[in-house]
Structure formats: C-alpha cells, structure tokens
C-alpha cells in the first residue's frame, strides 16, 4: 500500500518532504485554516499598502482643524497638525510593511550565512562563528537597539541596520542546529563520498531541505521587525518627519492625545500593528502545522477519530505500515 503523504512531511514516517516552490506553499496554506486566515488578513494590508496611497492625498498636508474628531470629510479625524489621519494611516502602512519585510528577510539571510557554514564545516569555522553568535545572543536586544539608533543618523536605512544587527543571532543558532542534523543524514554522506563539492552539497542537499524553516523564520522575524520599528520610532529614534505607524504614535504622544481624549490619533495605528502581528502569527502557526511532523500526525489522528465519533483526549496515535 502506498504511504500517504501531505505537504511538508510523510505522515507515516515523519520524514521531511522538500518544499516545491510557491505552488507548494499556496496549496499547503489553503489546507490549513489558521494559515489561510492569516494569509487573507495579511493580503488586505498588502493591498492597502500597494494601492492605498493612490487614493489618498498628501499625508503631511494640513487639511482641517487640528485634532478634529472623525467626520464624513475625514473618516479618521485629523492629527495635532491638522493632517488627515486616514491618509497618514494608509501611507504609513506601506512604509511599515516594506521596512518590516525587508528587515525580516535580511535577518534570516544573515542568520543563514552564519549558521549554515557553522553547522556544516564544524571545527574552527564553527567555533569562530558560534562565538560571534553567542556574543550577540547574550546582548540585551532592545537597549542595544536604542543605543545604536541614538548614534546613527535618523532614517529608514539606519533603522534597518539597527534591527538587523540586533536580530540575526537567534536565527543563526536555529539554522546551525538544523544544518548539524542534516549533515549527519545518509544522503549528505553519499554526496560527500561521491566527490561533490561543499558548495554543491550546500546548494543541492542542505538548503532545499531547510526551506520550510527559513520561510517560517522570515515570517517570525517580520513580526519582530515591525514591533521593534514601531517601538523605536515611538521613542523618537526614527525619522519623525516620515509618516509611518511608529511616527503616528510618536506625534500622538507629543500632541497629548491621551490627555485630550483624541483616540483617533493613536488607536487606528495601534490596531493595525496588532492585526498585522496577529496575521503573521497565524501564518507562522500554519507553517508550523505544515512543516512540523509531530503536529501534522496529531492533526491527522484527531481528524481520524472525529470521523468515527471518538474523543481524541484519551487515545494514543498508532502508526501501522501495511506495505
């Protein structure tokens, strides 16, 4: 009997099945409810970020009375400088998401560049790279980010550098552990015996089997990047002349919005940060369900028991291979 397989792993043996590109991830997300919900919510924000600025005016232009409550003319009211809050929120969505995804991708790329050689080559290479990783792991991330951001010129580039420097070490540690596990697998040993070069083994044998964990890391690192970016800009350590979710909160604080009850100047931006974080968390949870063999087998087992009307809390999954 042919063994059943599902995206990401074999449900009988738990062995990893290499991901097959965007089509693989699209099919896998459609089959997971949490991942699908997160992807739909995130797609709405991406659509607003891409097309929204075409339909709103200049977010920095004064258009009304300062701190005007929501009205038909200004659905989200005006800021302390009389700027339209809806325009600021839409333009800020593009800036915050772009920086968040760019930093998330860069953090994982840097972590892979350090973690993969450390896990594959071992010895002196592993020792040197692990020391560098451990140094950044023990440094307190937020205080270090505040200190670096305070000394760099304000701007998106400086903010991205700060977040990358303080956020890559954990990803490198995870990638190193995964590479060590793959390095001991039979197919890698066979490639070494066959005389393949180290670069070819990393490119053909190691990295394709790590694609699932790298994708999950990009999603998780993007959540970190957006939250850290908003936090640093709220503290005034970013470019406060540029419109983003963090600077919206910074100006709301400077305009004493909490004291005056002008909730429309900070609640929508805070809600957007929370919703994007929630969407990415759902998406990451969906990826985990897809790529983690244990979670996948348990879900298949729960579905099997549910079809037969039996409770899943007092049973142990038993795998039987009739082949």
Coordinates of C-alpha atoms in Angstrom, one line a residue, residues 42-301:
X42 CA -2.2 40.0 5.6
X43 CA -3.2 40.2 1.9
X44 CA -5.7 43.0 2.9
X45 CA -2.9 45.0 4.4
X46 CA -0.6 44.4 1.5
X47 CA -3.3 45.6 -0.9
X48 CA -3.8 48.7 1.1
X49 CA 0.0 49.3 1.2
X50 CA 0.3 48.9 -2.6
X51 CA -2.8 50.6 -3.9
X52 CA -4.0 52.8 -1.0
X53 CA -1.6 55.7 -1.4
X54 CA -3.1 56.3 -4.9
X55 CA -6.5 57.1 -3.4
X56 CA -5.5 59.4 -0.5
X57 CA -3.9 62.8 -0.5
X58 CA -0.7 64.1 0.8
X59 CA -0.4 62.8 4.4
X60 CA 1.7 65.7 5.5
X61 CA -0.6 68.5 4.2
X62 CA -2.8 70.3 6.8
X63 CA -6.4 69.8 5.6
X64 CA -8.5 70.8 8.6
X65 CA -8.8 71.9 12.2
X66 CA -6.2 70.2 14.5
X67 CA -7.5 67.2 16.5
X68 CA -10.8 67.2 14.7
X69 CA -12.9 64.0 15.5
X70 CA -13.9 61.6 12.8
X71 CA -16.4 63.0 10.3
X72 CA -17.6 62.4 6.7
X73 CA -14.8 64.7 5.4
X74 CA -12.2 63.0 7.5
X75 CA -13.2 59.4 8.4
X76 CA -10.4 59.0 10.9
X77 CA -10.2 62.7 12.0
X78 CA -7.2 64.9 11.9
X79 CA -3.9 65.0 13.7
X80 CA -2.5 67.7 16.1
X81 CA -1.2 69.5 12.9
X82 CA -4.5 69.2 11.1
X83 CA -3.4 66.4 8.8
X84 CA -5.8 63.7 7.6
X85 CA -5.3 60.6 9.7
X86 CA -6.7 58.2 7.1
X87 CA -4.1 59.4 4.6
X88 CA -1.4 59.0 7.3
X89 CA -2.5 55.5 8.2
X90 CA -2.6 54.3 4.6
X91 CA 0.8 55.8 3.7
X92 CA 2.2 54.5 7.0
X93 CA 1.1 51.0 6.1
X94 CA 3.3 51.0 3.0
X95 CA 6.3 52.3 4.9
X96 CA 6.0 50.0 7.9
X97 CA 5.3 46.8 6.0
X98 CA 8.1 47.5 3.5
X99 CA 10.7 48.0 6.2
X100 CA 9.3 45.1 8.2
X101 CA 9.5 42.5 5.4
X102 CA 12.9 43.9 4.2
X103 CA 14.4 43.5 7.7
X104 CA 12.8 40.1 8.3
X105 CA 14.3 38.8 5.0
X106 CA 17.7 40.3 5.7
X107 CA 17.8 39.0 9.3
X108 CA 17.1 35.4 8.1
X109 CA 19.6 35.7 5.2
X110 CA 22.4 36.9 7.6
X111 CA 21.5 34.1 10.1
X112 CA 21.7 31.5 7.3
X113 CA 25.1 32.9 6.1
X114 CA 26.4 32.4 9.6
X115 CA 24.5 29.3 10.7
X116 CA 24.9 27.1 7.7
X117 CA 28.7 27.2 7.4
X118 CA 29.0 26.8 11.2
X119 CA 26.8 23.6 11.2
X120 CA 28.3 22.1 8.0
X121 CA 32.0 22.7 8.3
X122 CA 32.3 22.4 12.1
X123 CA 35.8 22.7 13.8
X124 CA 37.4 26.1 13.7
X125 CA 34.8 27.6 11.5
X126 CA 32.0 26.5 13.9
X127 CA 34.0 27.8 16.8
X128 CA 34.6 31.3 15.4
X129 CA 31.0 31.7 14.1
X130 CA 29.4 30.3 17.3
X131 CA 31.4 32.7 19.5
X132 CA 30.2 35.7 17.4
X133 CA 26.6 34.3 17.5
X134 CA 26.7 33.8 21.3
X135 CA 28.0 37.4 21.8
X136 CA 25.0 38.8 20.1
X137 CA 22.7 36.4 21.8
X138 CA 23.6 37.5 25.3
X139 CA 23.5 41.2 24.5
X140 CA 20.1 42.8 25.5
X141 CA 18.4 43.5 22.2
X142 CA 16.2 46.5 22.9
X143 CA 18.7 48.5 25.0
X144 CA 21.4 47.8 22.3
X145 CA 19.0 48.9 19.6
X146 CA 18.2 52.1 21.4
X147 CA 21.9 52.9 21.9
X148 CA 22.8 52.2 18.2
X149 CA 19.8 54.1 16.9
X150 CA 20.6 57.1 19.1
X151 CA 24.0 57.5 17.5
X152 CA 23.1 56.8 13.8
X153 CA 21.5 59.4 11.5
X154 CA 17.7 59.2 11.6
X155 CA 16.2 57.4 8.6
X156 CA 14.9 54.1 7.3
X157 CA 18.4 52.8 6.4
X158 CA 19.7 53.4 9.9
X159 CA 16.7 51.8 11.5
X160 CA 17.0 48.7 9.2
X161 CA 20.7 48.4 10.2
X162 CA 19.9 48.6 13.9
X163 CA 17.2 45.9 13.6
X164 CA 19.3 43.6 11.5
X165 CA 22.4 43.9 13.8
X166 CA 20.3 43.1 16.9
X167 CA 18.1 40.4 15.4
X168 CA 20.1 37.9 13.4
X169 CA 21.7 35.8 16.1
X170 CA 18.7 33.7 17.1
X171 CA 18.1 32.7 13.5
X172 CA 21.7 31.7 13.1
X173 CA 21.5 29.5 16.1
X174 CA 18.4 27.7 14.8
X175 CA 19.9 27.3 11.3
X176 CA 23.1 25.9 12.7
X177 CA 21.3 23.2 14.7
X178 CA 19.2 22.2 11.6
X179 CA 22.4 22.1 9.5
X180 CA 24.1 19.9 12.1
X181 CA 21.1 17.4 11.9
X182 CA 21.1 17.4 8.1
X183 CA 24.9 17.0 8.0
X184 CA 24.6 13.6 9.6
X185 CA 21.9 12.3 7.2
X186 CA 22.8 9.5 4.7
X187 CA 22.1 11.5 1.6
X188 CA 24.6 14.1 2.6
X189 CA 27.2 11.4 3.4
X190 CA 26.5 9.8 0.0
X191 CA 27.1 13.2 -1.7
X192 CA 30.4 13.6 0.1
X193 CA 31.5 10.1 -0.9
X194 CA 30.5 10.8 -4.5
X195 CA 33.0 13.7 -4.5
X196 CA 30.6 16.6 -4.8
X197 CA 32.0 20.0 -3.7
X198 CA 31.0 21.6 -0.5
X199 CA 29.2 24.4 -2.3
X200 CA 27.2 22.0 -4.4
X201 CA 26.2 19.9 -1.3
X202 CA 25.1 23.1 0.5
X203 CA 23.1 24.3 -2.6
X204 CA 21.5 21.0 -3.6
X205 CA 21.3 18.8 -0.5
X206 CA 21.2 21.2 2.6
X207 CA 19.4 24.4 1.6
X208 CA 16.3 22.8 -0.1
X209 CA 15.7 20.7 3.0
X210 CA 15.8 23.9 5.1
X211 CA 13.4 25.9 3.0
X212 CA 10.4 25.3 5.3
X213 CA 12.2 26.5 8.5
X214 CA 13.7 29.5 6.6
X215 CA 10.2 30.6 5.4
X216 CA 8.9 30.3 9.0
X217 CA 11.8 32.4 10.2
X218 CA 11.1 35.1 7.7
X219 CA 7.5 35.4 9.0
X220 CA 8.6 35.4 12.6
X221 CA 11.4 37.9 12.0
X222 CA 9.0 40.2 10.2
X223 CA 6.8 40.3 13.3
X224 CA 9.9 41.2 15.4
X225 CA 10.9 43.9 12.9
X226 CA 7.6 45.7 12.7
X227 CA 7.2 45.7 16.5
X228 CA 10.8 46.9 17.1
X229 CA 10.4 49.5 14.4
X230 CA 7.2 50.9 15.8
X231 CA 8.8 50.9 19.3
X232 CA 11.9 52.8 18.3
X233 CA 10.0 55.4 16.3
X234 CA 7.6 55.9 19.1
X235 CA 10.6 56.7 21.3
X236 CA 11.6 59.3 18.7
X237 CA 14.7 57.3 17.5
X238 CA 13.5 57.2 13.8
X239 CA 12.9 59.9 11.2
X240 CA 9.9 61.6 12.7
X241 CA 9.3 63.7 9.6
X242 CA 8.4 60.5 7.7
X243 CA 4.9 59.0 8.0
X244 CA 4.7 55.5 9.4
X245 CA 2.8 53.7 12.2
X246 CA 5.6 54.4 14.7
X247 CA 5.8 58.2 13.9
X248 CA 1.9 58.4 14.1
X249 CA 2.1 57.1 17.6
X250 CA 5.1 59.4 18.4
X251 CA 3.2 62.6 17.3
X252 CA 0.0 61.4 19.1
X253 CA 2.1 61.3 22.3
X254 CA 3.7 64.7 21.6
X255 CA 0.2 66.2 21.0
X256 CA -1.0 64.8 24.3
X257 CA -3.7 62.8 22.6
X258 CA -4.2 60.6 25.7
X259 CA -4.8 63.7 27.9
X260 CA -7.2 65.3 25.4
X261 CA -9.1 62.1 24.6
X262 CA -8.1 62.2 20.9
X263 CA -8.2 58.4 20.5
X264 CA -8.4 58.6 16.7
X265 CA -4.8 59.7 16.5
X266 CA -3.3 56.6 18.1
X267 CA -6.0 53.8 18.2
X268 CA -6.1 53.0 14.4
X269 CA -2.3 52.8 14.1
X270 CA -2.0 50.6 17.2
X271 CA -4.8 48.4 15.9
X272 CA -3.0 48.0 12.6
X273 CA 0.2 46.9 14.3
X274 CA -1.8 44.4 16.4
X275 CA -3.7 43.0 13.4
X276 CA -0.5 42.6 11.2
X277 CA 1.2 40.8 14.1
X278 CA -1.8 38.6 14.6
X279 CA -2.0 37.8 10.8
X280 CA 1.8 36.9 10.7
X281 CA 1.4 34.8 13.9
X282 CA -1.5 32.9 12.3
X283 CA 0.6 32.4 9.2
X284 CA 3.6 31.2 11.1
X285 CA 1.4 28.8 13.1
X286 CA 0.1 27.5 9.8
X287 CA 3.6 27.0 8.5
X288 CA 4.4 25.1 11.7
X289 CA 1.4 22.8 11.3
X290 CA 2.6 22.1 7.8
X291 CA 6.3 21.6 8.4
X292 CA 6.3 20.0 11.9
X293 CA 5.8 16.2 11.5
X294 CA 4.5 15.8 15.1
X295 CA 1.8 18.4 14.8
X296 CA 0.8 17.1 11.4
X297 CA 0.5 13.5 12.6
X298 CA -1.6 14.6 15.6
X299 CA -3.9 16.6 13.4
X300 CA -4.4 13.6 11.0
X301 CA -5.1 11.4 14.1

